[in-house]
JSON list of C-alpha atoms in Angstrom, two decimals:
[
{"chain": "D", "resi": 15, "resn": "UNK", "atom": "CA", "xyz": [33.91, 42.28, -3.79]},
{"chain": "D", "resi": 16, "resn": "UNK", "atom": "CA", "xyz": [30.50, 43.40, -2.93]},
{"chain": "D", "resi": 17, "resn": "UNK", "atom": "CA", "xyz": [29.01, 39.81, -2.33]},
{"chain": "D", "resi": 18, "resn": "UNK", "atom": "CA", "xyz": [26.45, 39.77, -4.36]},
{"chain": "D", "resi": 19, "resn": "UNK", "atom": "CA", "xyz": [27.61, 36.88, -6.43]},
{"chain": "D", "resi": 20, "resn": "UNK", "atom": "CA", "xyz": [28.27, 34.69, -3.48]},
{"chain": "D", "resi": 21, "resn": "UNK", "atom": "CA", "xyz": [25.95, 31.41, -2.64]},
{"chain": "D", "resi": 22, "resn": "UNK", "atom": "CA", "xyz": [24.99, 31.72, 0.39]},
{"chain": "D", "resi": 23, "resn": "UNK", "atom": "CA", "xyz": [25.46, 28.08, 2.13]},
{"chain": "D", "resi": 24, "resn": "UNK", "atom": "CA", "xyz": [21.84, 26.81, 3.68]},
{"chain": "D", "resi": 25, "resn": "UNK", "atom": "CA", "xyz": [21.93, 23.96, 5.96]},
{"chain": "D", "resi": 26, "resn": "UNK", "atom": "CA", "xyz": [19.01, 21.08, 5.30]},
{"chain": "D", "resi": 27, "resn": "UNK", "atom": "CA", "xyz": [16.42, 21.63, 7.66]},
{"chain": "D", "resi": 28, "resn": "UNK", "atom": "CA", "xyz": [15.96, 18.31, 9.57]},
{"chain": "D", "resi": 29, "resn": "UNK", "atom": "CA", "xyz": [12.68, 16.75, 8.65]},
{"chain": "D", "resi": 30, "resn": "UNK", "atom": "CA", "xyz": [10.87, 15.24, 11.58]},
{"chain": "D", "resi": 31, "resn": "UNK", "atom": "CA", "xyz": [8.06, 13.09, 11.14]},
{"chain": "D", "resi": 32, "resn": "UNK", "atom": "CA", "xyz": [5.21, 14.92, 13.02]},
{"chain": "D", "resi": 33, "resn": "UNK", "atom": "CA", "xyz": [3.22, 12.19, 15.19]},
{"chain": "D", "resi": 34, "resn": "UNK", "atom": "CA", "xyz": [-0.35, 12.98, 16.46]},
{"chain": "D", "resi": 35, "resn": "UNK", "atom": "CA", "xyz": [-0.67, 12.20, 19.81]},
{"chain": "D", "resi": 36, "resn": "UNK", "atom": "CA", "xyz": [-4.01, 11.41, 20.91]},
{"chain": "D", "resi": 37, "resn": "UNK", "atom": "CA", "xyz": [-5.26, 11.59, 24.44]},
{"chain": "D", "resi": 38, "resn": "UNK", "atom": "CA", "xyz": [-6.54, 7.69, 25.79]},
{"chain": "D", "resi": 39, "resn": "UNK", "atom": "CA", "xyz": [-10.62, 9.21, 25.47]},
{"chain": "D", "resi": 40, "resn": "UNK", "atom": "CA", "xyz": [-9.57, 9.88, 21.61]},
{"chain": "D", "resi": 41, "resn": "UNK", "atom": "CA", "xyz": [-8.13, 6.87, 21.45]},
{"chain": "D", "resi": 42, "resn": "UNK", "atom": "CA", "xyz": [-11.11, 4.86, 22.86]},
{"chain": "D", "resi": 43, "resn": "UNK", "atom": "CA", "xyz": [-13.39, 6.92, 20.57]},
{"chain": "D", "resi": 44, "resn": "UNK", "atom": "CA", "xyz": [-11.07, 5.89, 17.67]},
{"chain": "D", "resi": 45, "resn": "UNK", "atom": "CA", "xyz": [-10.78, 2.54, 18.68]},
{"chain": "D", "resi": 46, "resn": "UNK", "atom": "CA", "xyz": [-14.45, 2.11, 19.43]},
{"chain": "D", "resi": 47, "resn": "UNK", "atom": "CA", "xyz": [-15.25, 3.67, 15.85]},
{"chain": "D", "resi": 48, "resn": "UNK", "atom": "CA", "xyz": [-12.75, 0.77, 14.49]},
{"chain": "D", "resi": 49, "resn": "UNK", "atom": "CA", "xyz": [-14.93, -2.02, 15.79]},
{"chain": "D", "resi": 50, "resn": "UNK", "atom": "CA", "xyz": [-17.82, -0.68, 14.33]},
{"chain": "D", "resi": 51, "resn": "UNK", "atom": "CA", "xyz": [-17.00, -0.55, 11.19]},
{"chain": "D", "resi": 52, "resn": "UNK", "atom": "CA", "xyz": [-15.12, -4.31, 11.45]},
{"chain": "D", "resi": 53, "resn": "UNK", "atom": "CA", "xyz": [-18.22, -5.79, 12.81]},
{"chain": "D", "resi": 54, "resn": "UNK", "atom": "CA", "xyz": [-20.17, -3.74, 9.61]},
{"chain": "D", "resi": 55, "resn": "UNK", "atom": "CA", "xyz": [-17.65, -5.22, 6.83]},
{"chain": "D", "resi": 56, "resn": "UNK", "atom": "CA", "xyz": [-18.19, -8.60, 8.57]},
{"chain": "D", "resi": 57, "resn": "UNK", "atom": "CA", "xyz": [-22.27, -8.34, 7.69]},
{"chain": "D", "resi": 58, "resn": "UNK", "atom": "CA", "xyz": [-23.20, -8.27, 4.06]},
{"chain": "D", "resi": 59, "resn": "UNK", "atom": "CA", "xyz": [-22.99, -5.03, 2.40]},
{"chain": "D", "resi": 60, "resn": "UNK", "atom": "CA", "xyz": [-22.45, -3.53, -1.44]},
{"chain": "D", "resi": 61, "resn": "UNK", "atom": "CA", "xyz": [-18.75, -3.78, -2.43]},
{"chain": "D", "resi": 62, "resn": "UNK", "atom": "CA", "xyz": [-18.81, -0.07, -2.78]},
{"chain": "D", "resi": 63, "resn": "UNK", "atom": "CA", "xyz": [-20.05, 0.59, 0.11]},
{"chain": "D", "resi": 64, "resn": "UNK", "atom": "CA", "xyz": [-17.65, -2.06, 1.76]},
{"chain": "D", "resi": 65, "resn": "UNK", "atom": "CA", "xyz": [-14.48, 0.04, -0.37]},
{"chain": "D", "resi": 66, "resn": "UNK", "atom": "CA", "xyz": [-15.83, 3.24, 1.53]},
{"chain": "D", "resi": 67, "resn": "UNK", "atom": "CA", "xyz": [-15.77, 0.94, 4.96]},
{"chain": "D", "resi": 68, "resn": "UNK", "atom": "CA", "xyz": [-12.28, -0.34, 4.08]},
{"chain": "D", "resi": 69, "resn": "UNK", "atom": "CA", "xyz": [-11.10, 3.69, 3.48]},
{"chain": "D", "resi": 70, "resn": "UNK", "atom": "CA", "xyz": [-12.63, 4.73, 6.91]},
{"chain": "D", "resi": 71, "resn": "UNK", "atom": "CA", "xyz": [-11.07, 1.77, 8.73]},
{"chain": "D", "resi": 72, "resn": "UNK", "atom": "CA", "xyz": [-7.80, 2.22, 7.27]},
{"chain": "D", "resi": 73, "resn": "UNK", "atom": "CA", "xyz": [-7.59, 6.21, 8.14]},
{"chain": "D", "resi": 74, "resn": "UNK", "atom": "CA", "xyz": [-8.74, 5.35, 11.44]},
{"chain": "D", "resi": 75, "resn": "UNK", "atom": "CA", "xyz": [-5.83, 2.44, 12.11]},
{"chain": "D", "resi": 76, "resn": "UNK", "atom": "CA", "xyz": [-3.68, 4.94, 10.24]},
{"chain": "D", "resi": 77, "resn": "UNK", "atom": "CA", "xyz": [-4.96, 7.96, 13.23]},
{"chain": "D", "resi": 78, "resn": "UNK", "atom": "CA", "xyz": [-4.04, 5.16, 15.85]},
{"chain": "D", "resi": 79, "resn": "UNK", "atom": "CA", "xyz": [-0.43, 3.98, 14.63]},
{"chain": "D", "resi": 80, "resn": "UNK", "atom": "CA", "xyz": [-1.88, 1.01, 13.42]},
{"chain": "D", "resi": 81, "resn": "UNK", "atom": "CA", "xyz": [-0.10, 0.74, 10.56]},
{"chain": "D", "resi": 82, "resn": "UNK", "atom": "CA", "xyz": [0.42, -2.77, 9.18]},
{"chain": "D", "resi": 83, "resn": "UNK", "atom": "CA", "xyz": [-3.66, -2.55, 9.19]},
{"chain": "D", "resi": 84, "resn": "UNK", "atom": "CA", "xyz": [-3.72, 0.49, 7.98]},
{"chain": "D", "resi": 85, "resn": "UNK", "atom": "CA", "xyz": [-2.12, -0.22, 5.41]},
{"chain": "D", "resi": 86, "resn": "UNK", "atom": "CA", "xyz": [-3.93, -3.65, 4.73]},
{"chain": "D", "resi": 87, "resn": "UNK", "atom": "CA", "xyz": [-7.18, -1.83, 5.06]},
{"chain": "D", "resi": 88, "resn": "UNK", "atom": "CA", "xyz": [-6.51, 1.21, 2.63]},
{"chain": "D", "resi": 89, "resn": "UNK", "atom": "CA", "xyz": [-4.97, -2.03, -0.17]},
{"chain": "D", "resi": 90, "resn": "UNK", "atom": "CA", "xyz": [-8.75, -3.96, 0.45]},
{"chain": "D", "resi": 91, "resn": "UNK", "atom": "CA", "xyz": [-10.32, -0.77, -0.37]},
{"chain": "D", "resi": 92, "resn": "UNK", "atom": "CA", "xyz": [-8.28, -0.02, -3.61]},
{"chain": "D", "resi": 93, "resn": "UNK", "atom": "CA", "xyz": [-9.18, -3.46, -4.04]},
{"chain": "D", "resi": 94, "resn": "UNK", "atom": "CA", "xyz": [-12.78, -3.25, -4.14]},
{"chain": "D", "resi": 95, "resn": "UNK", "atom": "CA", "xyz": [-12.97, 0.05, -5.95]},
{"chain": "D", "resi": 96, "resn": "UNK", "atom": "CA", "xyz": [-10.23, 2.04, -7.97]},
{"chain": "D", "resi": 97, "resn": "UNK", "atom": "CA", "xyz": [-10.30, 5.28, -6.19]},
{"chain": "D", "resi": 98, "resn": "UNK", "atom": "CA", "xyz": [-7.65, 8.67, -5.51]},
{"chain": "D", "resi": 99, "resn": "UNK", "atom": "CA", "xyz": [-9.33, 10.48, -2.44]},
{"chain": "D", "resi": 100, "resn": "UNK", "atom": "CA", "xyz": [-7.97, 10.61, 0.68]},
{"chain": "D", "resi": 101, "resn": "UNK", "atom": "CA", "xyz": [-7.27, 6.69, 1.25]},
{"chain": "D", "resi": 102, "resn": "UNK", "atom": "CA", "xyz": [-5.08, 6.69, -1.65]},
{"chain": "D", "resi": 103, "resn": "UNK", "atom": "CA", "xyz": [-3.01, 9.66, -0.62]},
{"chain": "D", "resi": 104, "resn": "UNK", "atom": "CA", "xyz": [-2.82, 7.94, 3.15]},
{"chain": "D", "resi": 105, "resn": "UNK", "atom": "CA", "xyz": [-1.72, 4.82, 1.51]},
{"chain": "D", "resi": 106, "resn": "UNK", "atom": "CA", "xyz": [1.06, 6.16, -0.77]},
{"chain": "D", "resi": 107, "resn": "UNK", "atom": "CA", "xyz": [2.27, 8.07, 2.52]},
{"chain": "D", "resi": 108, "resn": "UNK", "atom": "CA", "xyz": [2.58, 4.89, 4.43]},
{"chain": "D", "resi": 109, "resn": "UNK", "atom": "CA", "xyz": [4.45, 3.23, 1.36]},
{"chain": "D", "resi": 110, "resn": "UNK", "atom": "CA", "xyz": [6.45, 6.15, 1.32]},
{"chain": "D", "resi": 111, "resn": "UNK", "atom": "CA", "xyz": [7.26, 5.87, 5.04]},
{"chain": "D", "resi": 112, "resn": "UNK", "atom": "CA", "xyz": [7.69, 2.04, 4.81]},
{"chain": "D", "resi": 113, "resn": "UNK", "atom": "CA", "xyz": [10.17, 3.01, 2.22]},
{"chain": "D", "resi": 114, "resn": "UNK", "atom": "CA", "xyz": [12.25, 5.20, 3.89]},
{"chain": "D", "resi": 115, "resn": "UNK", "atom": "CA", "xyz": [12.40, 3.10, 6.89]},
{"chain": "D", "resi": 116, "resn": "UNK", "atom": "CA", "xyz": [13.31, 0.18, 5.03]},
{"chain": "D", "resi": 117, "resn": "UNK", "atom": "CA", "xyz": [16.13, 2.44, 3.78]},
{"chain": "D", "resi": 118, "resn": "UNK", "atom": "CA", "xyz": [17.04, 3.47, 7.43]},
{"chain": "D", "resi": 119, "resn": "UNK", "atom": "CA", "xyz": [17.35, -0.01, 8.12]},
{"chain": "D", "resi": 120, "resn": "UNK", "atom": "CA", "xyz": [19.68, -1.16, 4.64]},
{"chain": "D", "resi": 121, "resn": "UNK", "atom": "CA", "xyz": [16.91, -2.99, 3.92]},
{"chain": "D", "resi": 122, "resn": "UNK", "atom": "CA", "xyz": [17.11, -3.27, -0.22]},
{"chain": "D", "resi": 123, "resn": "UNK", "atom": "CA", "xyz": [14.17, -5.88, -0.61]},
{"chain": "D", "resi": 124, "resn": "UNK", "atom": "CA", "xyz": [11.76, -3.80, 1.60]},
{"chain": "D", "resi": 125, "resn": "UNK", "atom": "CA", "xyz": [13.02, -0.84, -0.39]},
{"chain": "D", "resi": 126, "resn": "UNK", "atom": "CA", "xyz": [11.88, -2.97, -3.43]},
{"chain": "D", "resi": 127, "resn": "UNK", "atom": "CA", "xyz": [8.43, -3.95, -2.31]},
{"chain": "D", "resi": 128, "resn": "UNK", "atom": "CA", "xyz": [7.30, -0.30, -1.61]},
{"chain": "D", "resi": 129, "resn": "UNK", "atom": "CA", "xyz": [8.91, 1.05, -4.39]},
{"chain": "D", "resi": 130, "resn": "UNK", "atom": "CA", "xyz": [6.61, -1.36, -6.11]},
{"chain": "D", "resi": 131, "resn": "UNK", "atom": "CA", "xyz": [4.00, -0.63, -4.92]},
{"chain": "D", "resi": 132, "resn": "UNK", "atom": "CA", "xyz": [4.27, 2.95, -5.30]},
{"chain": "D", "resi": 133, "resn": "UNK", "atom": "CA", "xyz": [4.27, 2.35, -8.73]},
{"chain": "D", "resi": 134, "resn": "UNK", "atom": "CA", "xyz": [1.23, 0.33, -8.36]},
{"chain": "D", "resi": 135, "resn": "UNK", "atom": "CA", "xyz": [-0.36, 3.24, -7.01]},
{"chain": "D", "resi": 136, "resn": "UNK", "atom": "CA", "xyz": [0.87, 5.53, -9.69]},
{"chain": "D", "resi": 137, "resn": "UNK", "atom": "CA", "xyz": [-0.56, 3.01, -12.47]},
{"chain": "D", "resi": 138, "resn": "UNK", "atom": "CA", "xyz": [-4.37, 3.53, -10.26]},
{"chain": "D", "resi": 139, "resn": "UNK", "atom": "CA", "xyz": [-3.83, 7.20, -10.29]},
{"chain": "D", "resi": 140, "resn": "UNK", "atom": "CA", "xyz": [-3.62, 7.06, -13.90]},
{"chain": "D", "resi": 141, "resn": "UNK", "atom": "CA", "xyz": [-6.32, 4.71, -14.75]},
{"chain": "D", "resi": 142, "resn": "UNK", "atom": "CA", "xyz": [-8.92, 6.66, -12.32]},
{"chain": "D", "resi": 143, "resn": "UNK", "atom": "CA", "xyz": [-7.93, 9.78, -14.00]},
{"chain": "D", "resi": 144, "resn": "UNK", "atom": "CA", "xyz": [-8.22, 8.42, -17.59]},
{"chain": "D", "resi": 145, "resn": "UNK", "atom": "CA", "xyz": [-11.12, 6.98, -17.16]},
{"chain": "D", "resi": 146, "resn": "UNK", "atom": "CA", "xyz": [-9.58, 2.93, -18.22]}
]
């Protein structure tokens, strides 16, 4: 009658996965800024201080699509010391991505292994938070 009663039908906005792009001088500074702090983890150095390296290299390999060593970088600095800044919110994103590509791809084991590990990340979050 007068419509007001009536769902209205949405359509799903399509999600697009928004990619920096860097220009080649941010890339060179980026890239320059990730062998510094590889040739600093490679001298001796306090393991937090080498879990705060790990964090920067891994956000920096994350900035340049690196993301197999991003992702191996952000997991060494969990590693070293339990922590939920801004590595472990990087890192769950890239499981999260890893996921859903796995799931693009009908890929049920690599669906497995990040759901995993997202629940790896959940058991961190809670023992940073709790204090155990």
């Amino acid at each position: 009658m007068f419509g007001f009663f009536k769902k209205e039908k949405k359509s799903k906005p399509q999600v697009q996965k928004e990619v920096e792009e860097l220009s080649d001088e941010e890339k060179t500074v980026l890239q320059a800024s990730v062998e510094e702090l590889k040739q600093a983890l490679s001298t001796s150095m306090e393991e937090e201080n080498q879990a705060e390296s790990y964090e920067k290299l891994g956000l920096l390999q994350d900035r340049l699509h690196q993301t197999d060593d991003a992702i191996s970088s952000l997991e060494k600095s969990l590693e070293l010391k339990l922590s939920i800044g801004d590595g472990y919110k990087k890192l769950m994103s890239l499981y999260n991505s890893k996921r859903a590509e796995a799931a693009r791809n009908g890929d049920d084991t690599g669906i497995e292994k990040y759901m995993n590990k997202m629940d790896d990340m959940r058991q961190i979050a809670k023992k940073v938070t709790l204090g155990g």
